[in-house]
C-alpha positions as a Python dict, from the first residue, in 0.01 Angstrom:
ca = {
    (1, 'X'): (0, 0, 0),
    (2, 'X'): (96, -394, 26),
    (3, 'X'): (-272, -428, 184),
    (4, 'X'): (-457, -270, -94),
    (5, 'X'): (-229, -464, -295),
    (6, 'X'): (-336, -768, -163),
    (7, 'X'): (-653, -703, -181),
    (8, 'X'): (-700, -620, -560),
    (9, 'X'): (-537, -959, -592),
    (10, 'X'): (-744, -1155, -376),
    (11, 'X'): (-1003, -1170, -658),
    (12, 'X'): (-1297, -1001, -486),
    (13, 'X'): (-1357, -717, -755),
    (14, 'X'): (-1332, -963, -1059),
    (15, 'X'): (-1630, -1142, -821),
    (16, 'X'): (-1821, -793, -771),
    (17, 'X'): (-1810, -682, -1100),
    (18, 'X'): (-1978, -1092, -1196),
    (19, 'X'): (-2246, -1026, -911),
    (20, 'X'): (-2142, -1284, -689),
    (21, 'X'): (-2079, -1147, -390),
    (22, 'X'): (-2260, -1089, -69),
    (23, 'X'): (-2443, -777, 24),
    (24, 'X'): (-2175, -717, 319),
    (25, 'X'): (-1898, -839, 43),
    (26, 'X'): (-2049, -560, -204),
    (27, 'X'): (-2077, -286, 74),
    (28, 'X'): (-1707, -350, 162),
    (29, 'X'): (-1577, -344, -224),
    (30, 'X'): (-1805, -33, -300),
    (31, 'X'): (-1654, 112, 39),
    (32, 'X'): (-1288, 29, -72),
    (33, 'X'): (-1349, 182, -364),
    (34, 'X'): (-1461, 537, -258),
    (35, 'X'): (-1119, 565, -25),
    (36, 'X'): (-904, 435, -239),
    (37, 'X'): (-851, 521, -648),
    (38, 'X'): (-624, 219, -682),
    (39, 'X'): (-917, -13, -624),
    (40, 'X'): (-1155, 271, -810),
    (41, 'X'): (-932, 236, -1126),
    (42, 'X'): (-906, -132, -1062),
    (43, 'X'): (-1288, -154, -1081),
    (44, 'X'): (-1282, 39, -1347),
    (45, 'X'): (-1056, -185, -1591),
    (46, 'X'): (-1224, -473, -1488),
    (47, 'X'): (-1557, -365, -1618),
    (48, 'X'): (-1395, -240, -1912),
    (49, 'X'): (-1274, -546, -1992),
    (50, 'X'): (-1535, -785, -1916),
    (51, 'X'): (-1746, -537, -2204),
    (52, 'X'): (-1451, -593, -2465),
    (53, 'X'): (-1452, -943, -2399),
    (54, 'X'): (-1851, -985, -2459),
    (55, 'X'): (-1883, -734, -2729),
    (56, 'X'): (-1552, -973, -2890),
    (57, 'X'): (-1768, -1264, -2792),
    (58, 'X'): (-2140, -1181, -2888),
    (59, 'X'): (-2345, -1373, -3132),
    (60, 'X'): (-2605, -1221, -3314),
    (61, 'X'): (-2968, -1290, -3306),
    (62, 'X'): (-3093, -1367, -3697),
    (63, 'X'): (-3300, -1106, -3790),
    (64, 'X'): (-3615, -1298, -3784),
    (65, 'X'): (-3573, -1343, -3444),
    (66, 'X'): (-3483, -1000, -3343),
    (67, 'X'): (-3846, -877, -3304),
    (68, 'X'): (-3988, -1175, -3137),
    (69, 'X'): (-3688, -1136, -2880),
    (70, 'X'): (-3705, -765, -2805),
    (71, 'X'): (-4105, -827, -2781),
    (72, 'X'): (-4078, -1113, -2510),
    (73, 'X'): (-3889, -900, -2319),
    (74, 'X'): (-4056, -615, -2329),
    (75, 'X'): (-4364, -813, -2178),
    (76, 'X'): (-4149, -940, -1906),
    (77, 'X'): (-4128, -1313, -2043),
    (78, 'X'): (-4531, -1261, -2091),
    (79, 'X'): (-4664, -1512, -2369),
    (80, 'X'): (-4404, -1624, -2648),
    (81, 'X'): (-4604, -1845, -2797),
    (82, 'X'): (-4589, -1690, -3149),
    (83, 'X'): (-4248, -1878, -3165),
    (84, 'X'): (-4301, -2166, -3388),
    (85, 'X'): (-4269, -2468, -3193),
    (86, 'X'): (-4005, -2707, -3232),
    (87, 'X'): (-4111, -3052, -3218),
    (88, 'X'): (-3916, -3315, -3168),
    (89, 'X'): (-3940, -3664, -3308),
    (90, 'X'): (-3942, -3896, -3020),
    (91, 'X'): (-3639, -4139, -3025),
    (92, 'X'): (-3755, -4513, -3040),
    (93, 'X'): (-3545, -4618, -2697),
    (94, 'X'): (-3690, -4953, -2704),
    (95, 'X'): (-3413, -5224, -2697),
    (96, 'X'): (-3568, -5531, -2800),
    (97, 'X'): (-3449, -5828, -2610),
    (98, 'X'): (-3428, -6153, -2734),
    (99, 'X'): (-3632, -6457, -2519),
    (100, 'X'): (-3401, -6661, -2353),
    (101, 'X'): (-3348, -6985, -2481),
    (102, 'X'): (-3549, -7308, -2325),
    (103, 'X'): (-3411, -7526, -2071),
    (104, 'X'): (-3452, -7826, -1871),
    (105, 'X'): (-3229, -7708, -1584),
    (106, 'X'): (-3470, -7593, -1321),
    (107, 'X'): (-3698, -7945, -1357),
    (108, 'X'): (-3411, -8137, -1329),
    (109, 'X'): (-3327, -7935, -980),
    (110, 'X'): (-3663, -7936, -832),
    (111, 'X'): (-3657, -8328, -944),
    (112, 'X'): (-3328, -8367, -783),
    (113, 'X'): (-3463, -8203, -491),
    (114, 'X'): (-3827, -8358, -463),
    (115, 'X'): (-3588, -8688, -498),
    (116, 'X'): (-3346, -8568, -207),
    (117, 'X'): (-3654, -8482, -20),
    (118, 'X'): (-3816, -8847, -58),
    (119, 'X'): (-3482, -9022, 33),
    (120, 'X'): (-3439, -8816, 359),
    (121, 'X'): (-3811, -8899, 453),
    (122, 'X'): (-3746, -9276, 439),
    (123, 'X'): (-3428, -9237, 620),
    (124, 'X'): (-3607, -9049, 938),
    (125, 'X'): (-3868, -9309, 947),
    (126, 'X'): (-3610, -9610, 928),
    (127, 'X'): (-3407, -9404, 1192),
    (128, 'X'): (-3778, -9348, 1381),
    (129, 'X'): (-3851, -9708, 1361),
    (130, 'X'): (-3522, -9811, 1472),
    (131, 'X'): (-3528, -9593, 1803),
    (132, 'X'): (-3813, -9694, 1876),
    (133, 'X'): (-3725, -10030, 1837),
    (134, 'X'): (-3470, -9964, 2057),
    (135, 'X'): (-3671, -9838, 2343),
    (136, 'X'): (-3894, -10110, 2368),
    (137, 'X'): (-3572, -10402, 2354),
    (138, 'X'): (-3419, -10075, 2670),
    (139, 'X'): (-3750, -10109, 2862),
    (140, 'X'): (-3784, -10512, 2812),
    (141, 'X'): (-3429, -10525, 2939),
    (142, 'X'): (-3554, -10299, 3195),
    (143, 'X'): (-3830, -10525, 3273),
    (144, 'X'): (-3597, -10819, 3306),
    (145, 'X'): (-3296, -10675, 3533),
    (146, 'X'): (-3625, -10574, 3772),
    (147, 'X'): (-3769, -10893, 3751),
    (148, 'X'): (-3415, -11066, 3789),
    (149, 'X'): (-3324, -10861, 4129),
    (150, 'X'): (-3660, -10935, 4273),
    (151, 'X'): (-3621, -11270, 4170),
    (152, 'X'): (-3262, -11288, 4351),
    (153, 'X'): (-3418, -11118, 4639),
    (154, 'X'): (-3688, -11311, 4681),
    (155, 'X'): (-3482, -11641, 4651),
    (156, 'X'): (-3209, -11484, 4913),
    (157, 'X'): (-3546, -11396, 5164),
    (158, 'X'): (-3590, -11812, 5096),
    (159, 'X'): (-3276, -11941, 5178),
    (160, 'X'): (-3321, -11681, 5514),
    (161, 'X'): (-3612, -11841, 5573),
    (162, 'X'): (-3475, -12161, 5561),
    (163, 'X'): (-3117, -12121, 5723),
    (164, 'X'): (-3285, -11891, 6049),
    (165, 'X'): (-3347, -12108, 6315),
    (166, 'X'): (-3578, -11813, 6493),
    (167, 'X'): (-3805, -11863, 6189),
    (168, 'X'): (-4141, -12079, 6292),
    (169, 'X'): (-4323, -12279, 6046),
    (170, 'X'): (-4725, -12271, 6093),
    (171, 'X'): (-4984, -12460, 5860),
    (172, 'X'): (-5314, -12348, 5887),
    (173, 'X'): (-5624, -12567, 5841),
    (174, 'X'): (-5951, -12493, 5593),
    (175, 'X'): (-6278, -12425, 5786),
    (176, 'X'): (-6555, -12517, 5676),
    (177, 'X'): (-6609, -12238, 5436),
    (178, 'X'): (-6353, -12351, 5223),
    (179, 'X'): (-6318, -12662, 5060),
    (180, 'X'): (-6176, -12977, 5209),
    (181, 'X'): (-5817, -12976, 5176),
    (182, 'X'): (-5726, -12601, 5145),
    (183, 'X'): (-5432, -12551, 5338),
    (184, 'X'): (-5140, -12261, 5359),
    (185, 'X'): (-4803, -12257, 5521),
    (186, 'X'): (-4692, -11920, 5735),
    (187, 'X'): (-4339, -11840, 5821),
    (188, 'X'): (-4311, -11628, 6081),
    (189, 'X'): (-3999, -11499, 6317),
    (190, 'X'): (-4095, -11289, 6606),
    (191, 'X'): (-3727, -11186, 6624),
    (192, 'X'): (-3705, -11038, 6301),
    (193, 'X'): (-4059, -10911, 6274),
    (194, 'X'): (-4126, -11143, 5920),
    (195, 'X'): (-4393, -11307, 5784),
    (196, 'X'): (-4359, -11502, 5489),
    (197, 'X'): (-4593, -11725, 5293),
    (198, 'X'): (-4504, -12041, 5120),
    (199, 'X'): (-4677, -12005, 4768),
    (200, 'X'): (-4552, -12305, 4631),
    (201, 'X'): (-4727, -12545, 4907),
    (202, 'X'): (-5035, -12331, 4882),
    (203, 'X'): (-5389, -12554, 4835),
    (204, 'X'): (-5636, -12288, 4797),
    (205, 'X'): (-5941, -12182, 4539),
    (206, 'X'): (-5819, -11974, 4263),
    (207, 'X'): (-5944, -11593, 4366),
    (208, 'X'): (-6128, -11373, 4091),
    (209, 'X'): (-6045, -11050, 3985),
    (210, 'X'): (-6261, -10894, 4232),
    (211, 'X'): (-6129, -11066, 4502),
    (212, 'X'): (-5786, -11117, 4691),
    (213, 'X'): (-5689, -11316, 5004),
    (214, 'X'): (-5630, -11145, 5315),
    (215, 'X'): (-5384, -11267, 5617),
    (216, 'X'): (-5476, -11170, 5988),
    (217, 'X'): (-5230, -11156, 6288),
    (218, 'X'): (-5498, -11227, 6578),
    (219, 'X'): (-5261, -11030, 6897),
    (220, 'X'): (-5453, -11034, 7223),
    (221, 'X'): (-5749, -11134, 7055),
    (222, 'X'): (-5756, -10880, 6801),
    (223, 'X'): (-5675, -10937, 6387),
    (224, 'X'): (-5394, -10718, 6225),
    (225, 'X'): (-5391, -10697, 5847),
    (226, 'X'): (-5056, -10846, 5756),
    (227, 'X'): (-5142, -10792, 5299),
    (228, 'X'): (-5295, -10941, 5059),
    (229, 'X'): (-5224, -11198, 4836),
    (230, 'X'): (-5380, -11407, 4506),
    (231, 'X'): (-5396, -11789, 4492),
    (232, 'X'): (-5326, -11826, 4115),
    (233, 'X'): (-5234, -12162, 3894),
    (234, 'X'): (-4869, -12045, 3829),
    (235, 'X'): (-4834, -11925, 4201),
    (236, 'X'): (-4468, -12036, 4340),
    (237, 'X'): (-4233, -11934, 4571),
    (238, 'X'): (-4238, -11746, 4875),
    (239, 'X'): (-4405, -11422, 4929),
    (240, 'X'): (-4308, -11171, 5200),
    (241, 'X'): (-4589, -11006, 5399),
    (242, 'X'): (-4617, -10731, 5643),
    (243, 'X'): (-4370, -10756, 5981),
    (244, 'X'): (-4507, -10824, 6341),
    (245, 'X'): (-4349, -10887, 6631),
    (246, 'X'): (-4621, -11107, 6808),
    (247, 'X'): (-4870, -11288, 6732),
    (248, 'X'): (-5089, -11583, 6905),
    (249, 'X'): (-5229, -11679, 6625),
    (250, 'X'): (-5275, -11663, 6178),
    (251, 'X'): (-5570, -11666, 5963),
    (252, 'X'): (-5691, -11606, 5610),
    (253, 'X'): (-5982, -11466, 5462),
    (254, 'X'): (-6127, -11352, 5126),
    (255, 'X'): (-6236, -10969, 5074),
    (256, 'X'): (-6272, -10721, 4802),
    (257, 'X'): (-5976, -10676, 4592),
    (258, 'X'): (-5698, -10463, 4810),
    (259, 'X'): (-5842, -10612, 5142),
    (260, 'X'): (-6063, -10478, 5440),
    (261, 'X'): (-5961, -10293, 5786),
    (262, 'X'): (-6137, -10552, 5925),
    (263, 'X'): (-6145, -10919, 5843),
    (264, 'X'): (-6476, -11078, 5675),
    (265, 'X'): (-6555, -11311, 5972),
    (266, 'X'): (-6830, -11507, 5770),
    (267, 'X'): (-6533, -11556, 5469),
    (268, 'X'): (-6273, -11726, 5695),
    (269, 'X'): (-6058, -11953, 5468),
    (270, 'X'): (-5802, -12107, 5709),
    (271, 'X'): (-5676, -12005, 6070),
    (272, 'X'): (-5381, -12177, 6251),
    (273, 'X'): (-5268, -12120, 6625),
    (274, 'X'): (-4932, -12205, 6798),
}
């Protein structure tokens, strides 16, 4: 009794007698109802009720509508259109806006910025110039230090030169290609293998660019190219050449710029034996 209780209170006639139920939910009610009268009378009421309530509720159709009604329906929703149509007026939903007002503000910005833009240009092209001024004062400076350390390196192979008693001092004589007078000191130490040439006494004919000055080691007969060298105006100092360990005797010739394997017999400045 509790269950069928419980189930007339659950809500699930009110919902069968409305229509909304499931097929299996309408099978079960219609079910229910054949084995039990409670839920038969139950059903019952309910219906009852629901017709009270819409024949307390109904509004009636004006009679001018009546036939038009029961017509439509009796051709299933077919044509209605002997209803007098109902037009509407349209509704004027157009909100009128009013223009903004004028202003100056975005030329002033995209002056400000063309101005920003201007200012930042010269200041990468100062910075540009500077750097680069910078690199060249890096790579004179550079250019200097190098020139410097050669400079104290050539002056300490001097002062070798000089304080080294195994050093040997050799002057060679012109020949009679060049002219009268051309002469060129060689330092040489066969203990320490090195040749040097004194620039600064050097009386030779200036060399053109296509040309260089060539010193020979003659050992056993035989020349050895010891480098090249130019005979220039604002030639001073000492220059190092290539080492040897013996030598009978030293002479100089002119060839091509970079020198010859072999010496230029019939361009033989000066030559000087021990």
């Amino acid at each position: 009794m509790e269950d069928i209780k419980a189930y007339i209170e659950s809500g699930i006639l009110e919902l069968y007698v409305l229509g909304d139920v499931t097929p299996d939910e309408k099978l079960q009610v219609e079910a229910m109802a054949l084995k039990h009268p409670a839920i038969k009378a139950e059903l019952d009421e309910i219906e009852r009720s629901m017709e009270l309530y819409a024949g307390k509720n109904a509004v009636e159709p004006a009679e001018h509508l009546r036939g038009r009604i029961l017509n439509s329906l009796l051709t299933n929703f077919a044509d209605d259109s002997t209803f007098d149509e109902v037009i509407e007026e349209p509704k004027n939903n157009v909100v009128a806006f009013t223009a903004p007002k004028a202003t100056n503000f975005y030329k002033y910005a995209f002056a400000a910025c063309l101005a920003l833009l201007l200012a930042s240009v010269v200041a990468l092209v100062s910075m540009y110039n500077k750097l680069q001024d910078s690199n060249s004062t890096i790579a004179a400076l550079q250019t200097d230090k190098q020139h410097f350390a050669n400079t104290v390196s050539l002056k300490e192979g001097e002062l070798e030169v000089l304080q080294d008693a195994s050093f040997k001092f050799l002057k060679l004589q012109a020949t009679t290609k060049a002219p009268t007078g051309s002469q060129i000191t060689v330092a040489w130490s066969p203990a320490r293998k090195k040749v040097w040439i004194d620039m600064k006494s050097l009386k030779m004919p200036e060399n053109d660019k296509e040309h260089q000055y060539q010193l020979w080691a003659l050992v056993a007969g035989k020349p050895v190219d010891l480098g090249v060298f130019d005979a220039n105006a604002d030639t001073a100092d000492m220059k190092p050449m290539k080492s040897i360990a013996s030598a009978d005797a030293f002479a100089v010739t002119l060839e091509p710029k970079g020198g010859s394997p072999t010496p230029t017999m019939g361009e033989m400045m000066v030559i000087g034996k021990f």
